[in-house]
mmCIF file of C-alpha atoms in Angstrom:
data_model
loop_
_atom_site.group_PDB
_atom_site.id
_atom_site.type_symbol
_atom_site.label_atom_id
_atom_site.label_comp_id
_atom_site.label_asym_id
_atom_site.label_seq_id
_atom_site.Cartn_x
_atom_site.Cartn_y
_atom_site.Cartn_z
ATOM 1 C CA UNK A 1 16.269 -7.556 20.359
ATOM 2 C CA UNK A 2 12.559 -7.355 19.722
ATOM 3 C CA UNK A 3 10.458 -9.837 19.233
ATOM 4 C CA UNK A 4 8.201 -9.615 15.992
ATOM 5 C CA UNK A 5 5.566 -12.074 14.765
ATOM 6 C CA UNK A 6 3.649 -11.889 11.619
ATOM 7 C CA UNK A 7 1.395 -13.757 8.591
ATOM 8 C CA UNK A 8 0.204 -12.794 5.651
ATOM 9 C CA UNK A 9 -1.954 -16.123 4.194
ATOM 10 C CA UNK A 10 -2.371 -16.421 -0.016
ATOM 11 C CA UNK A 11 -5.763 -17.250 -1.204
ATOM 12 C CA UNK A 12 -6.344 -18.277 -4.529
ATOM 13 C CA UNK A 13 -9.814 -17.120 -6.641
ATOM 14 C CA UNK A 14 -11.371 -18.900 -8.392
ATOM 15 C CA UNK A 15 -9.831 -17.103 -11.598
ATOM 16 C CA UNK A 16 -6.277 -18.168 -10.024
ATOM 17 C CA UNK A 17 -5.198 -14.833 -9.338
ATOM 18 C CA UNK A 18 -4.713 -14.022 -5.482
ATOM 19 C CA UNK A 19 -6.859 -11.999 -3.703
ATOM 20 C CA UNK A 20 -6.233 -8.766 -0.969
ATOM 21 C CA UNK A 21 -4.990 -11.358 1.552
ATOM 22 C CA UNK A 22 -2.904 -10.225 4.592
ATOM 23 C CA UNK A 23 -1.448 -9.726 8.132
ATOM 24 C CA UNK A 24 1.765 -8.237 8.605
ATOM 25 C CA UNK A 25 3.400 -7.766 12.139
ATOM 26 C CA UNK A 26 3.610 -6.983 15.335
ATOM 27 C CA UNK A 27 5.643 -6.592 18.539
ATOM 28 C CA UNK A 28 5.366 -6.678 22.222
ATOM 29 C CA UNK A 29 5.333 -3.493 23.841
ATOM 30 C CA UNK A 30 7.787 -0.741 22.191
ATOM 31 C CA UNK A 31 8.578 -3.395 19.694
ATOM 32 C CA UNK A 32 8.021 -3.803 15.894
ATOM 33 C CA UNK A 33 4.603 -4.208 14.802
ATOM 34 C CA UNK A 34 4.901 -4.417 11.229
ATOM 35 C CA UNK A 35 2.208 -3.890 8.551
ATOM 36 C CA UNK A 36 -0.407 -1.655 8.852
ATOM 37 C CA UNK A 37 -3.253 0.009 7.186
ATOM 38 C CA UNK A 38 -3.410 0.630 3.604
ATOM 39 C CA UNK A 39 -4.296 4.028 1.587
ATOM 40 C CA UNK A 40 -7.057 4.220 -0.147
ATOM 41 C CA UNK A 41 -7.383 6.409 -3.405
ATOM 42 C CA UNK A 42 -10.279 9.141 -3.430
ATOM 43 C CA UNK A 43 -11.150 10.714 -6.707
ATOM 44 C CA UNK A 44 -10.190 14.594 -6.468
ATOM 45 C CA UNK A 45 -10.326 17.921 -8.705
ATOM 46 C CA UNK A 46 -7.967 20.697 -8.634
ATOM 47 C CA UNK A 47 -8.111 23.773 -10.423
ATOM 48 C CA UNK A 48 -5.430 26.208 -11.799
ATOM 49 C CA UNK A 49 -5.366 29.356 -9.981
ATOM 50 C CA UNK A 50 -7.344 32.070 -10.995
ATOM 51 C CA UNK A 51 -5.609 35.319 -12.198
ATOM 52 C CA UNK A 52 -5.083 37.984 -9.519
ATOM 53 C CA UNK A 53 -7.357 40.468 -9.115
ATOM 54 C CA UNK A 54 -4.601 42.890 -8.475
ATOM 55 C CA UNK A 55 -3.476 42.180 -11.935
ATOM 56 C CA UNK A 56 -6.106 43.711 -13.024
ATOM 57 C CA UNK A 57 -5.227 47.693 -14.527
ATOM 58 C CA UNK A 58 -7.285 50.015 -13.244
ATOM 59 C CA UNK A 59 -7.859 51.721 -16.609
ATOM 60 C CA UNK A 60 -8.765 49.347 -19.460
ATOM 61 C CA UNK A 61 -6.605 49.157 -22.474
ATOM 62 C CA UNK A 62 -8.655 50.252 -26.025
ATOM 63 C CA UNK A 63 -9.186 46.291 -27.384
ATOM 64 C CA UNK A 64 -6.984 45.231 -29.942
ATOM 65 C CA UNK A 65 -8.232 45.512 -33.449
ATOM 66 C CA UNK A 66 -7.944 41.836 -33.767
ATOM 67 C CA UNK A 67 -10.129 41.117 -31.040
ATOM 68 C CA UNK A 68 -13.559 41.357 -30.625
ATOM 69 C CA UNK A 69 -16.094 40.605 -28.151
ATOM 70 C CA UNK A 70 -17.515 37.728 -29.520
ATOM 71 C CA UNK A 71 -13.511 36.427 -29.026
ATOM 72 C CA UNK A 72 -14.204 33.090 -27.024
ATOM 73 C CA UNK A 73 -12.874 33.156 -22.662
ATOM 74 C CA UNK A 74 -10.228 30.770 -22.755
ATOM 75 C CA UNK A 75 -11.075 27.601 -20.717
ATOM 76 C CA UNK A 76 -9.268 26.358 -17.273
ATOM 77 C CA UNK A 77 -8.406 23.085 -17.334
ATOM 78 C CA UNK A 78 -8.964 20.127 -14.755
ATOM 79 C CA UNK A 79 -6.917 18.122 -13.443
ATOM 80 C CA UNK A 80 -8.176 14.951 -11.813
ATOM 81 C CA UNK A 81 -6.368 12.716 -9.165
ATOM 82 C CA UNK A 82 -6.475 8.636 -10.110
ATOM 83 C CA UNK A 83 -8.512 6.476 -8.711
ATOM 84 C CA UNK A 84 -7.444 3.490 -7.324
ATOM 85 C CA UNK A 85 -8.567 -0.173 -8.650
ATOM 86 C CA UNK A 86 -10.898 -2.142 -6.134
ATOM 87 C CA UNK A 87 -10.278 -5.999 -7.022
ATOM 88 C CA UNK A 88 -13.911 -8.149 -7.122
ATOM 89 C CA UNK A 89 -11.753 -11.286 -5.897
ATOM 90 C CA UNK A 90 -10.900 -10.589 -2.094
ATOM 91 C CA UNK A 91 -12.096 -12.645 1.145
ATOM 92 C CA UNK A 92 -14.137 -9.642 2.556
ATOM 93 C CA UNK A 93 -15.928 -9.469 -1.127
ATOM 94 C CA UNK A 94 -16.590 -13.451 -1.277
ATOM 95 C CA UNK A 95 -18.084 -13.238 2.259
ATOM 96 C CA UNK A 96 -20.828 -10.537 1.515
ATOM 97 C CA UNK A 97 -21.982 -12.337 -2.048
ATOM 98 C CA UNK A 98 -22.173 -15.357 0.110
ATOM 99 C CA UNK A 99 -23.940 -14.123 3.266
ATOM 100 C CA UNK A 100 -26.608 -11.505 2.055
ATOM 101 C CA UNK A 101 -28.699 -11.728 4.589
ATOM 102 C CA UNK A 102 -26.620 -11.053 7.825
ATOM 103 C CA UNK A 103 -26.856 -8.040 9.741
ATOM 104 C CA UNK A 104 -23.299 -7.238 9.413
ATOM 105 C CA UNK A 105 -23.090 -7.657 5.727
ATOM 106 C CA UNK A 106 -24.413 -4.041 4.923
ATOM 107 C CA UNK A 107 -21.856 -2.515 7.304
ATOM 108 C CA UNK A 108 -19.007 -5.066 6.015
ATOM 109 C CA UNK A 109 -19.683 -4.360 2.602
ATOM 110 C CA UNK A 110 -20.083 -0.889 2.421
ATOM 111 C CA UNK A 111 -17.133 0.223 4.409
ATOM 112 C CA UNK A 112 -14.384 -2.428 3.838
ATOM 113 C CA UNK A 113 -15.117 -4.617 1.043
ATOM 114 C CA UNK A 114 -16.433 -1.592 -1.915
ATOM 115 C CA UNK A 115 -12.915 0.151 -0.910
ATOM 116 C CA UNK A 116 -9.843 -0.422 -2.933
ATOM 117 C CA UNK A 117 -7.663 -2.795 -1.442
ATOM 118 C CA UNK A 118 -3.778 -4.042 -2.190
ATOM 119 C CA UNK A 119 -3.740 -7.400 -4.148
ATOM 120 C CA UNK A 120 -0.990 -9.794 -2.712
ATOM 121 C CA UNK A 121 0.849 -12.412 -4.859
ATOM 122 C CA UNK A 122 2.302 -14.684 -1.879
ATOM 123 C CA UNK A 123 2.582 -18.291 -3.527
ATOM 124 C CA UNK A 124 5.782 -19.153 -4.993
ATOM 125 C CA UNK A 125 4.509 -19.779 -8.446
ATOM 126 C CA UNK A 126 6.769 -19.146 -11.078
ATOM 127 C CA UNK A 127 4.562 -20.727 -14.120
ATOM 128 C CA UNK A 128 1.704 -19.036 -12.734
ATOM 129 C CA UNK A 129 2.757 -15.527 -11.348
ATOM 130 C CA UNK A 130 2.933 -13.202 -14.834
ATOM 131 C CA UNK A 131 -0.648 -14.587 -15.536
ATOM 132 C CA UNK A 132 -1.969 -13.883 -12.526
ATOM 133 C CA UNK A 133 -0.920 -10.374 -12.447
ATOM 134 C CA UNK A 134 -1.718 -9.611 -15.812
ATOM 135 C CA UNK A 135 -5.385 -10.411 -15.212
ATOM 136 C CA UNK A 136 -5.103 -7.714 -12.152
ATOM 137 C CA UNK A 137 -3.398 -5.378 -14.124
ATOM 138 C CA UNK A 138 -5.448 -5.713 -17.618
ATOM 139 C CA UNK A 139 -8.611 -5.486 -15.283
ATOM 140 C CA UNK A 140 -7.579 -2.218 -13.681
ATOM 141 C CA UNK A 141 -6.084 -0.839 -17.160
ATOM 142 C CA UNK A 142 -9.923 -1.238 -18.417
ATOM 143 C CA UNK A 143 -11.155 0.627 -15.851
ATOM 144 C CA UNK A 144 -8.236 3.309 -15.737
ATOM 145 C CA UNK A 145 -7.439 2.858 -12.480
ATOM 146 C CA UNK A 146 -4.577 2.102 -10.310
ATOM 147 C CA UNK A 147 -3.931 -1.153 -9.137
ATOM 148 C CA UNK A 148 -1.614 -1.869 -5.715
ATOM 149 C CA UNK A 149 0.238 -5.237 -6.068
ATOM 150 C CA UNK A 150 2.365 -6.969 -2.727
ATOM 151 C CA UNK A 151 5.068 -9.087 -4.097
ATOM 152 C CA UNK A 152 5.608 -11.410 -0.910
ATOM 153 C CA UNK A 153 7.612 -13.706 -1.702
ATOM 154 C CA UNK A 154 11.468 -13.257 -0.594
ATOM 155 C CA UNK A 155 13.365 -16.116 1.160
ATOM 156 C CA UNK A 156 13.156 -16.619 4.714
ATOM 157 C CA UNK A 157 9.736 -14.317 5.024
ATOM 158 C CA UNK A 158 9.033 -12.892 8.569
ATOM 159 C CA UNK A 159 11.907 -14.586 9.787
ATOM 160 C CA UNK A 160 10.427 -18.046 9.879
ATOM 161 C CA UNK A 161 7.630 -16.674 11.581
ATOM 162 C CA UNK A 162 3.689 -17.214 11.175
ATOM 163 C CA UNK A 163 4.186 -15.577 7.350
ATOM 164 C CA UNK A 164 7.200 -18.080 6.919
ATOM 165 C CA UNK A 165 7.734 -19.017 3.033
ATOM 166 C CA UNK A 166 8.396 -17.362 -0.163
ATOM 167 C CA UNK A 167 10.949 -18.548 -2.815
ATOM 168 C CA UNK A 168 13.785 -21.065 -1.523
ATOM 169 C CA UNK A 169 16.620 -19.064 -2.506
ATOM 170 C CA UNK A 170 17.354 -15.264 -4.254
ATOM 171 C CA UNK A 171 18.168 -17.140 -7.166
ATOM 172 C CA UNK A 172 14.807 -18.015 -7.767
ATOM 173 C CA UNK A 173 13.498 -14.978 -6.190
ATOM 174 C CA UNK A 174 14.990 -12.927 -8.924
ATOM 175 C CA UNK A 175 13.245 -15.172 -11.552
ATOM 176 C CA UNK A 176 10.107 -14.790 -9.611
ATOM 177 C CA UNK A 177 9.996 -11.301 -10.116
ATOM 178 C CA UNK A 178 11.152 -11.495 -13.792
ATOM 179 C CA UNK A 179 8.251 -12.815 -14.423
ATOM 180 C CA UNK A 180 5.649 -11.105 -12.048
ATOM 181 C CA UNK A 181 7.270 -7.779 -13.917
ATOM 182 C CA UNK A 182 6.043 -9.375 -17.251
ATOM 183 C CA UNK A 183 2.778 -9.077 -15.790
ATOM 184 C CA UNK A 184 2.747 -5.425 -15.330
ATOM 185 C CA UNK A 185 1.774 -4.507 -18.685
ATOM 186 C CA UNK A 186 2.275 -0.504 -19.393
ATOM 187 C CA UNK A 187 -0.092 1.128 -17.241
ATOM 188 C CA UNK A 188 1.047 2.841 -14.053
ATOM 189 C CA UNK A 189 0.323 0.427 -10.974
ATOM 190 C CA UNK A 190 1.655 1.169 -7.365
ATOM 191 C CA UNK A 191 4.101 -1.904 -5.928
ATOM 192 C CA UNK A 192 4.169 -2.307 -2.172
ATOM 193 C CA UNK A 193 7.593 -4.635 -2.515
ATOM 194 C CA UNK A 194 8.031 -7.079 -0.164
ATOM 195 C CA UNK A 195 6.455 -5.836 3.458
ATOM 196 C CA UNK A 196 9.236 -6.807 5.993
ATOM 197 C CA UNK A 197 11.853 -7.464 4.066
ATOM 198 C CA UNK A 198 14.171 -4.584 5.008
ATOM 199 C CA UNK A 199 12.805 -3.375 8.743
ATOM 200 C CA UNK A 200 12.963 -6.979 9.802
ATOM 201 C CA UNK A 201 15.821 -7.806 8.577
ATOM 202 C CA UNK A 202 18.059 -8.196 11.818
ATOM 203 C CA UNK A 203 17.073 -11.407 11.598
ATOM 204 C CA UNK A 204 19.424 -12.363 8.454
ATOM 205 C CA UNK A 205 23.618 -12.398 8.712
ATOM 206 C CA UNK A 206 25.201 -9.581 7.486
ATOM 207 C CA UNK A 207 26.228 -11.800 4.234
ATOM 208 C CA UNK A 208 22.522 -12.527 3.788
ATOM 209 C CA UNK A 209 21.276 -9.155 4.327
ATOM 210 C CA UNK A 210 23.466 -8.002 1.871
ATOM 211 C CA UNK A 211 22.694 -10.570 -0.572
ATOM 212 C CA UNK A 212 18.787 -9.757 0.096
ATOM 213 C CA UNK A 213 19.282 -6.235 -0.198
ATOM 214 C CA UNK A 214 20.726 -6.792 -3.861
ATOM 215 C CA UNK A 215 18.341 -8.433 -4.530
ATOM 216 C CA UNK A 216 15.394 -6.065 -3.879
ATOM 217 C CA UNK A 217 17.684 -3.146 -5.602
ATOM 218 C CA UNK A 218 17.431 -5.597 -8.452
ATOM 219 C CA UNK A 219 13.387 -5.935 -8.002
ATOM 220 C CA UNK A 220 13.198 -2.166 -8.115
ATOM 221 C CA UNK A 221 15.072 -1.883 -11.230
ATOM 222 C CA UNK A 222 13.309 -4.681 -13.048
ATOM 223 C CA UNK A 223 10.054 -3.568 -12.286
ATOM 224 C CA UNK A 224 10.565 -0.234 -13.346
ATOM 225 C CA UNK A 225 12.166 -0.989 -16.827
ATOM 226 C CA UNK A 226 8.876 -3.516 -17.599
ATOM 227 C CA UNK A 227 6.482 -0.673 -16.877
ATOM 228 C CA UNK A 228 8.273 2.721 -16.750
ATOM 229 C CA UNK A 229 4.242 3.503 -14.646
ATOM 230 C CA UNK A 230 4.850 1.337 -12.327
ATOM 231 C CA UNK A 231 5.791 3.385 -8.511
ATOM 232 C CA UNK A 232 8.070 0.907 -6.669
ATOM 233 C CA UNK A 233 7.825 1.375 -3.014
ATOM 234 C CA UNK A 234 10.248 -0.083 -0.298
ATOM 235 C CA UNK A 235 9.742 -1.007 3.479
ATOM 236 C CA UNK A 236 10.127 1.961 5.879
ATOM 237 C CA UNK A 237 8.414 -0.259 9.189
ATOM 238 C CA UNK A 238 6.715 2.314 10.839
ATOM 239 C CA UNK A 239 6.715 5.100 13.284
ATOM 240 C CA UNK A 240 7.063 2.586 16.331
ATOM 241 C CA UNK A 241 9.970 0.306 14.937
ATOM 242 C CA UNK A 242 13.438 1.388 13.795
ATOM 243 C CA UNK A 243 14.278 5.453 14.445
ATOM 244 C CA UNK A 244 14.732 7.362 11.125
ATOM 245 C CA UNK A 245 18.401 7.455 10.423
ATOM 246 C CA UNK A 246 18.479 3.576 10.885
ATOM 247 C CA UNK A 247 15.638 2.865 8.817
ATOM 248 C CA UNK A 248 16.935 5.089 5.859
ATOM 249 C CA UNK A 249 20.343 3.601 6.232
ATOM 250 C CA UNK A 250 19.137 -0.028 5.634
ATOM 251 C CA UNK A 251 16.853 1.559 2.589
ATOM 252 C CA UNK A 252 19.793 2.792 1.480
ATOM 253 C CA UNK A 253 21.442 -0.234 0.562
ATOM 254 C CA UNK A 254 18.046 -2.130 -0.189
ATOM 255 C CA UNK A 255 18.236 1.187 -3.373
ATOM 256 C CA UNK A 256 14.987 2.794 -2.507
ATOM 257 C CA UNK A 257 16.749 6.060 -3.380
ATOM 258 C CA UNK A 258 16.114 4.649 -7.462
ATOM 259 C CA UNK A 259 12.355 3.937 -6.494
ATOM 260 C CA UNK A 260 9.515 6.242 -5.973
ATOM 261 C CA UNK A 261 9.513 5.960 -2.135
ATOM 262 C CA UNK A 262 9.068 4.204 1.009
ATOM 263 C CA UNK A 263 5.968 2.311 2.434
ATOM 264 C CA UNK A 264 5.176 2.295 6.257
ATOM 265 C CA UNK A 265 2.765 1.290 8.621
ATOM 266 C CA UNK A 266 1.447 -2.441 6.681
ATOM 267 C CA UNK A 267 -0.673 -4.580 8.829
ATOM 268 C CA UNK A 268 -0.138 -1.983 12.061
ATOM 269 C CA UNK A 269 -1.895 0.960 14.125
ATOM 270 C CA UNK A 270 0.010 3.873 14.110
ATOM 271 C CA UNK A 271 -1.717 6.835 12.986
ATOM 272 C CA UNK A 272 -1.555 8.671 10.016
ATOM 273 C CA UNK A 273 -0.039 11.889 11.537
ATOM 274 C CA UNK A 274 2.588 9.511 13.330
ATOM 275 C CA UNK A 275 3.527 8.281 9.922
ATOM 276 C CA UNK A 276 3.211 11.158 7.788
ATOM 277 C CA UNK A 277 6.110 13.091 10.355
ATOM 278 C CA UNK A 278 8.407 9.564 10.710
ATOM 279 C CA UNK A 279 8.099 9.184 6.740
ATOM 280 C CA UNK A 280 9.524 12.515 5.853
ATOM 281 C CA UNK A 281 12.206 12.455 8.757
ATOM 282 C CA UNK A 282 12.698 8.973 6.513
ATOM 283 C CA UNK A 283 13.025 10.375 3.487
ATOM 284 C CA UNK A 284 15.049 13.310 4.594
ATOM 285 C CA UNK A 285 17.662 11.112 6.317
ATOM 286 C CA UNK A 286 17.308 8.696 2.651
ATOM 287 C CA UNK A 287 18.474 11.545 0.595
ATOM 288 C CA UNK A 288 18.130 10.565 -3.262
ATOM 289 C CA UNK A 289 15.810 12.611 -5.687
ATOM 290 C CA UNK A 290 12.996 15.297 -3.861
ATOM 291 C CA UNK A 291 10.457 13.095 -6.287
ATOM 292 C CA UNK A 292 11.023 10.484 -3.541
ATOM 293 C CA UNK A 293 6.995 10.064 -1.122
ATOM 294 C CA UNK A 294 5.789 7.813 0.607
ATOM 295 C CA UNK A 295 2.627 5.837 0.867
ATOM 296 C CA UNK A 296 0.757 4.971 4.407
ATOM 297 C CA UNK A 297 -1.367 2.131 5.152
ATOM 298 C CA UNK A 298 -4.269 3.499 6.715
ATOM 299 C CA UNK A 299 -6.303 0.422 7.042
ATOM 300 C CA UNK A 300 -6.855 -0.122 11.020
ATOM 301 C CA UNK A 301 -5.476 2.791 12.291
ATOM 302 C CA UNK A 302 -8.165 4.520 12.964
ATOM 303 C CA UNK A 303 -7.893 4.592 16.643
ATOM 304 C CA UNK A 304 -4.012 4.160 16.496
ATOM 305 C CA UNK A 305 -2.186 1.339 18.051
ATOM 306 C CA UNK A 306 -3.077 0.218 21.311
ATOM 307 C CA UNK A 307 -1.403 1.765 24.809
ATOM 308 C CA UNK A 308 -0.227 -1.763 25.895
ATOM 309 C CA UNK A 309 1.441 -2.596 22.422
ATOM 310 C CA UNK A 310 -0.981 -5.410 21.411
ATOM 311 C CA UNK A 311 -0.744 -6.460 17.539
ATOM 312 C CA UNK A 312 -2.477 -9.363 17.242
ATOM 313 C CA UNK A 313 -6.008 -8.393 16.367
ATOM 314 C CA UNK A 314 -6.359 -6.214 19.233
ATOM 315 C CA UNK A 315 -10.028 -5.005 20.510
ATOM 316 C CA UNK A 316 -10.584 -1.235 19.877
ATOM 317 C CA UNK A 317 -9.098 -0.428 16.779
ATOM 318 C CA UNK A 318 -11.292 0.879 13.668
ATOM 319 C CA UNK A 319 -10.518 1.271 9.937
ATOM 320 C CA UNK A 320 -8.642 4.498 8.938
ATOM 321 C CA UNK A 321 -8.602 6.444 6.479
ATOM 322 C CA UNK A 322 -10.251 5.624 3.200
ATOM 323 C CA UNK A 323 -7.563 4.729 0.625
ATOM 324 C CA UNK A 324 -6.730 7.819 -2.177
ATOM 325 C CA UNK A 325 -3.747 9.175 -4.004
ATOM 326 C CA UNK A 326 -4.945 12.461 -3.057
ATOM 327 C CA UNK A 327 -3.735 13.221 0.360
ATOM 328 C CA UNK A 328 -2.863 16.715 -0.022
ATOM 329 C CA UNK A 329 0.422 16.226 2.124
ATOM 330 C CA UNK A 330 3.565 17.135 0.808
ATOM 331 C CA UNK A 331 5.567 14.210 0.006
ATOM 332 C CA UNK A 332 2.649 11.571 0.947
ATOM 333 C CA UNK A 333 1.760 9.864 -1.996
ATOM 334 C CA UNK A 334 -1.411 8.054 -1.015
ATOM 335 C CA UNK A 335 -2.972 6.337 1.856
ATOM 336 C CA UNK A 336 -3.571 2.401 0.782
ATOM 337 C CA UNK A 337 -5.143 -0.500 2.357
ATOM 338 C CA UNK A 338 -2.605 -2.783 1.803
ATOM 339 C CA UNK A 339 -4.022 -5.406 4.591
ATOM 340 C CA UNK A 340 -7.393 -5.551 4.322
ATOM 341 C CA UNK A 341 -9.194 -4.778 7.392
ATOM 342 C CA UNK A 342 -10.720 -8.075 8.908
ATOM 343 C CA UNK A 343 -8.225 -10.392 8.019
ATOM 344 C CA UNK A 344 -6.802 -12.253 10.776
ATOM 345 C CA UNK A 345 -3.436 -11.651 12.726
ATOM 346 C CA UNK A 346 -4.186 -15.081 13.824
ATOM 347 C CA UNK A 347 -5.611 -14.345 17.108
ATOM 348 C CA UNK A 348 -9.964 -13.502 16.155
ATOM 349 C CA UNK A 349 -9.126 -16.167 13.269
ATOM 350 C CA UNK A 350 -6.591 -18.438 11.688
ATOM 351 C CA UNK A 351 -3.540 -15.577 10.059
ATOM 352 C CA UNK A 352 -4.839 -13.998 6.687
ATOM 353 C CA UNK A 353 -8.431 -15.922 7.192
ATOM 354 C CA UNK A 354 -11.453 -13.040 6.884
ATOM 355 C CA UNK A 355 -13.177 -12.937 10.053
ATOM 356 C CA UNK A 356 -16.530 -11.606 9.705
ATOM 357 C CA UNK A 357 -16.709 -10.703 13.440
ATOM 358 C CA UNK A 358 -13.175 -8.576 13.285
ATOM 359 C CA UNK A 359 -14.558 -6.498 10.307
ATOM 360 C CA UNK A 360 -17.734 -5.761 11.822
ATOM 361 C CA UNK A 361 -15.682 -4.846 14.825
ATOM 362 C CA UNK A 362 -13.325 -2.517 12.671
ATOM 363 C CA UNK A 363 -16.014 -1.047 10.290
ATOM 364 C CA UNK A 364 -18.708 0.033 13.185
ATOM 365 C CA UNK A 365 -16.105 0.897 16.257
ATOM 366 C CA UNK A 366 -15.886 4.259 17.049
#
C-alpha cells in the first residue's frame, strides 16, 4: 500500500472569506503524491476561418442587380477565451502589501501572487460557507471572470493525515454543500471538488467508500442544478498514482461521467505533457459524454516531480505553466493553480503557511 501524506491549511481574510490556501499530497518513491499545480487562464482570440481561396471562380459572376459596390463586407466575428478571476485575499498577496521593500517581493508578486489562483473553502462552517462564496463569486461576476472554488471539506480528509478534518459525518457534508451551492450565484465558475477524495480513497471500507462516493455524485448534481455555469470537476490523482482503468473505475462510481471532467495533478510535479496523455487515457477508460475534459494543475510543475519521489516541498522545482482556459489541447480544459505556489507542504514552513523563501525559490528557479 502506499504511503501518502498531505495538508491543505484554511485561512480566513479579513472579509471572512478563505483565501487560495493549500498543499495537497505526496508519496514516497513511486507512490501517490497528490495535488499539484493549478491552471491558469490566459486571455485568447480565435478567428473563423477565412474562405478558401480555391473557392474562388475563376471568372466573376455579372453582380446582382441588388447589389452594389457600396454593399457593406460582412464582418468576422471574435471569439474570446475567459479569463480567469485572480482573488485580492490570498497569503502570497497579503505578504507583498506587507513587505514592499524586500528584494523578493517584485519577483513574488509578479509571477505568483498577480496570477489567478483556486480559492479553497476548508473550514467546516455551515452558517458561514454560502456567504463566503458568494462574496468570491459576486466579485468575479463583476469582473466577468471565472472563479475556481476547492470545496475541502469531506469526512475523514487525507485519511487522518496532516489535511485531517472536514465535516464529521456525510450527513452534514451534504448540508455543507447545500449551502456552499447557494453561494454560486448564476455565473459559470470552475469547482475543483474535493482534492483526494476519490484517488485516496483506499483508505475508507468498502461501505464507506461507497457511502462517500454517493455522496460526491450528490455534490455534482447539486452544484450543477444551483448554477447550470458552474463546471464540476472530480479527482483523477495524477499521472504517478493509480493507472487509468483504476482511476476511471473509482470516478465511475464517485459520477464524474454527469460532471464536466476530471482534475489531476493538485499540489504535485508531474508535468503537463504527463498529465495531458494520463487524463485522456482517463477519460477514455471513464466513458460518459465526449463533452467530458479535464483540467491540470500546473502550479509547481515546472521542472516536473523530482527523480527520488520527494513531495514535501522539494528543492528544484519551479512554477508551471501560467493558469488559462485556453490550452489549445483537445479535451484539456484549462491549466489552474489550484495550490498556490509557495505554500507549505509542511517541510520549508508549517502545511498551507506562505513561505516567502519557497516562492522566491519557485518563481526565480530555472
Amino acid at each position: 500500500m502506499l504511503a501518502v501524506a498531505s495538508a491543505v491549511v484554511a485561512v480566513g481574510t479579513a472579509t471572512g472569506m478563505l483565501s487560495a490556501l493549500g498543499e495537497e499530497r505526496g508519496g514516497a518513491a513511486g507512490g501517490p503524491a497528490v495535488g499539484q499545480d493549478r491552471p491558469v487562464v490566459t486571455y485568447a482570440t480565435t478567428l473563423a476561418p477565412a474562405p478558401s481561396a480555391s473557392a474562388t471562380p475563376s471568372v466573376r459572376p455579372a453582380p446582382s442587380p441588388r447589389r452594389t459596390a457600396a454593399s457593406p463586407t460582412p464582418t468576422v466575428a471574435k471569439r474570446r477565451t475567459p479569463q480567469l478571476y485572480r482573488h485580492p485575499d490570498s497569503q502570497v498577496a497579503d505578504w507583498v502589501r506587507a513587505h514592499p521593500d524586500d528584494p523578493r517581493a517584485a519577483v513574488i508578486g509578479n509571477r505568483i501572487a498577480d496570477r489567478p489562483a483556486a480559492v479553497w473553502f476548508a473550514d467546516f462552517a455551515p452558517a458561514a460557507i454560502a456567504s463566503r462564496v458568494r462574496a468570491v463569486t459576486s466579485a468575479a461576476s463583476a469582473q466577468g471572470r471565472v472563479p475556481v472554488l476547492v470545496p475541502y471539506a469531506i469526512p475523514d480528509r487525507d485519511c487522518g493525515g496532516a489535511s485531517r478534518g472536514g465535516a464529521p459525518d456525510l450527513a452534514a457534508y451534504d448540508g455543507w454543500i447545500d449551502a456552499f451551492a447557494r453561494g454560486l450565484g448564476s455565473g459559470e465558475v470552475i469547482v475543483i471538488l474535493e482534492p483526494d477524495s476519490v484517488a485516496q480513497a483506499d483508505c475508507l471500507s468498502a461501505a464507506d467508500r461507497a457511502a462517500r462516493f454517493a455522496s460526491l455524485a450528490r455534490a455534482g448534481r447539486v452544484l450543477k442544478a444551483a448554477d447550470p455555469g458552474a463546471r464540476v470537476y472530480y479527482d483523477a490523482g495524477h499521472s504517478g498514482w493509480h493507472p487509468p482503468g483504476r482511476q476511471a473505475a473509482l470516478l465511475r462510481q464517485a459520477g464524474a461521467t454527469a460532471a464536466a471532467g476530471i482534475f489531476s495533478n493538485v499540489a504535485n510535479f508531474r508535468t503537463t505533457e504527463d498529465e495531458i496523455a494520463y487524463d485522456r487515457q482517463v477519460l477514455d477508460a471513464l466513458g460518459g459524454p465526449a463533452s467530458l475534459g479535464a483540467v491540470i494543475d500546473t502550479s509547481r510543475n515546472g521542472n516536473g516531480a523530482p527523480a527520488n519521489g520527494a513531495w514535501c516541498d522539494p528543492a528544484g522545482r519551479r512554477i508551471g505553466r501560467a493558469p488559462t482556459l485556453g490550452t489549445g489541447q483537445a479535451r484539456i480544459d484549462a491549466y489552474l493553480w489550484v495550490k498556490l505556489p509557495g505554500e507549505s507542504d509542511g517541510c520549508k514552513g508549517a502545511a498551507g503557511s506562505f513561505t516567502p523563501s519557497y516562492a522566491y525559490d519557485l518563481a526565480s528557479s530555472s
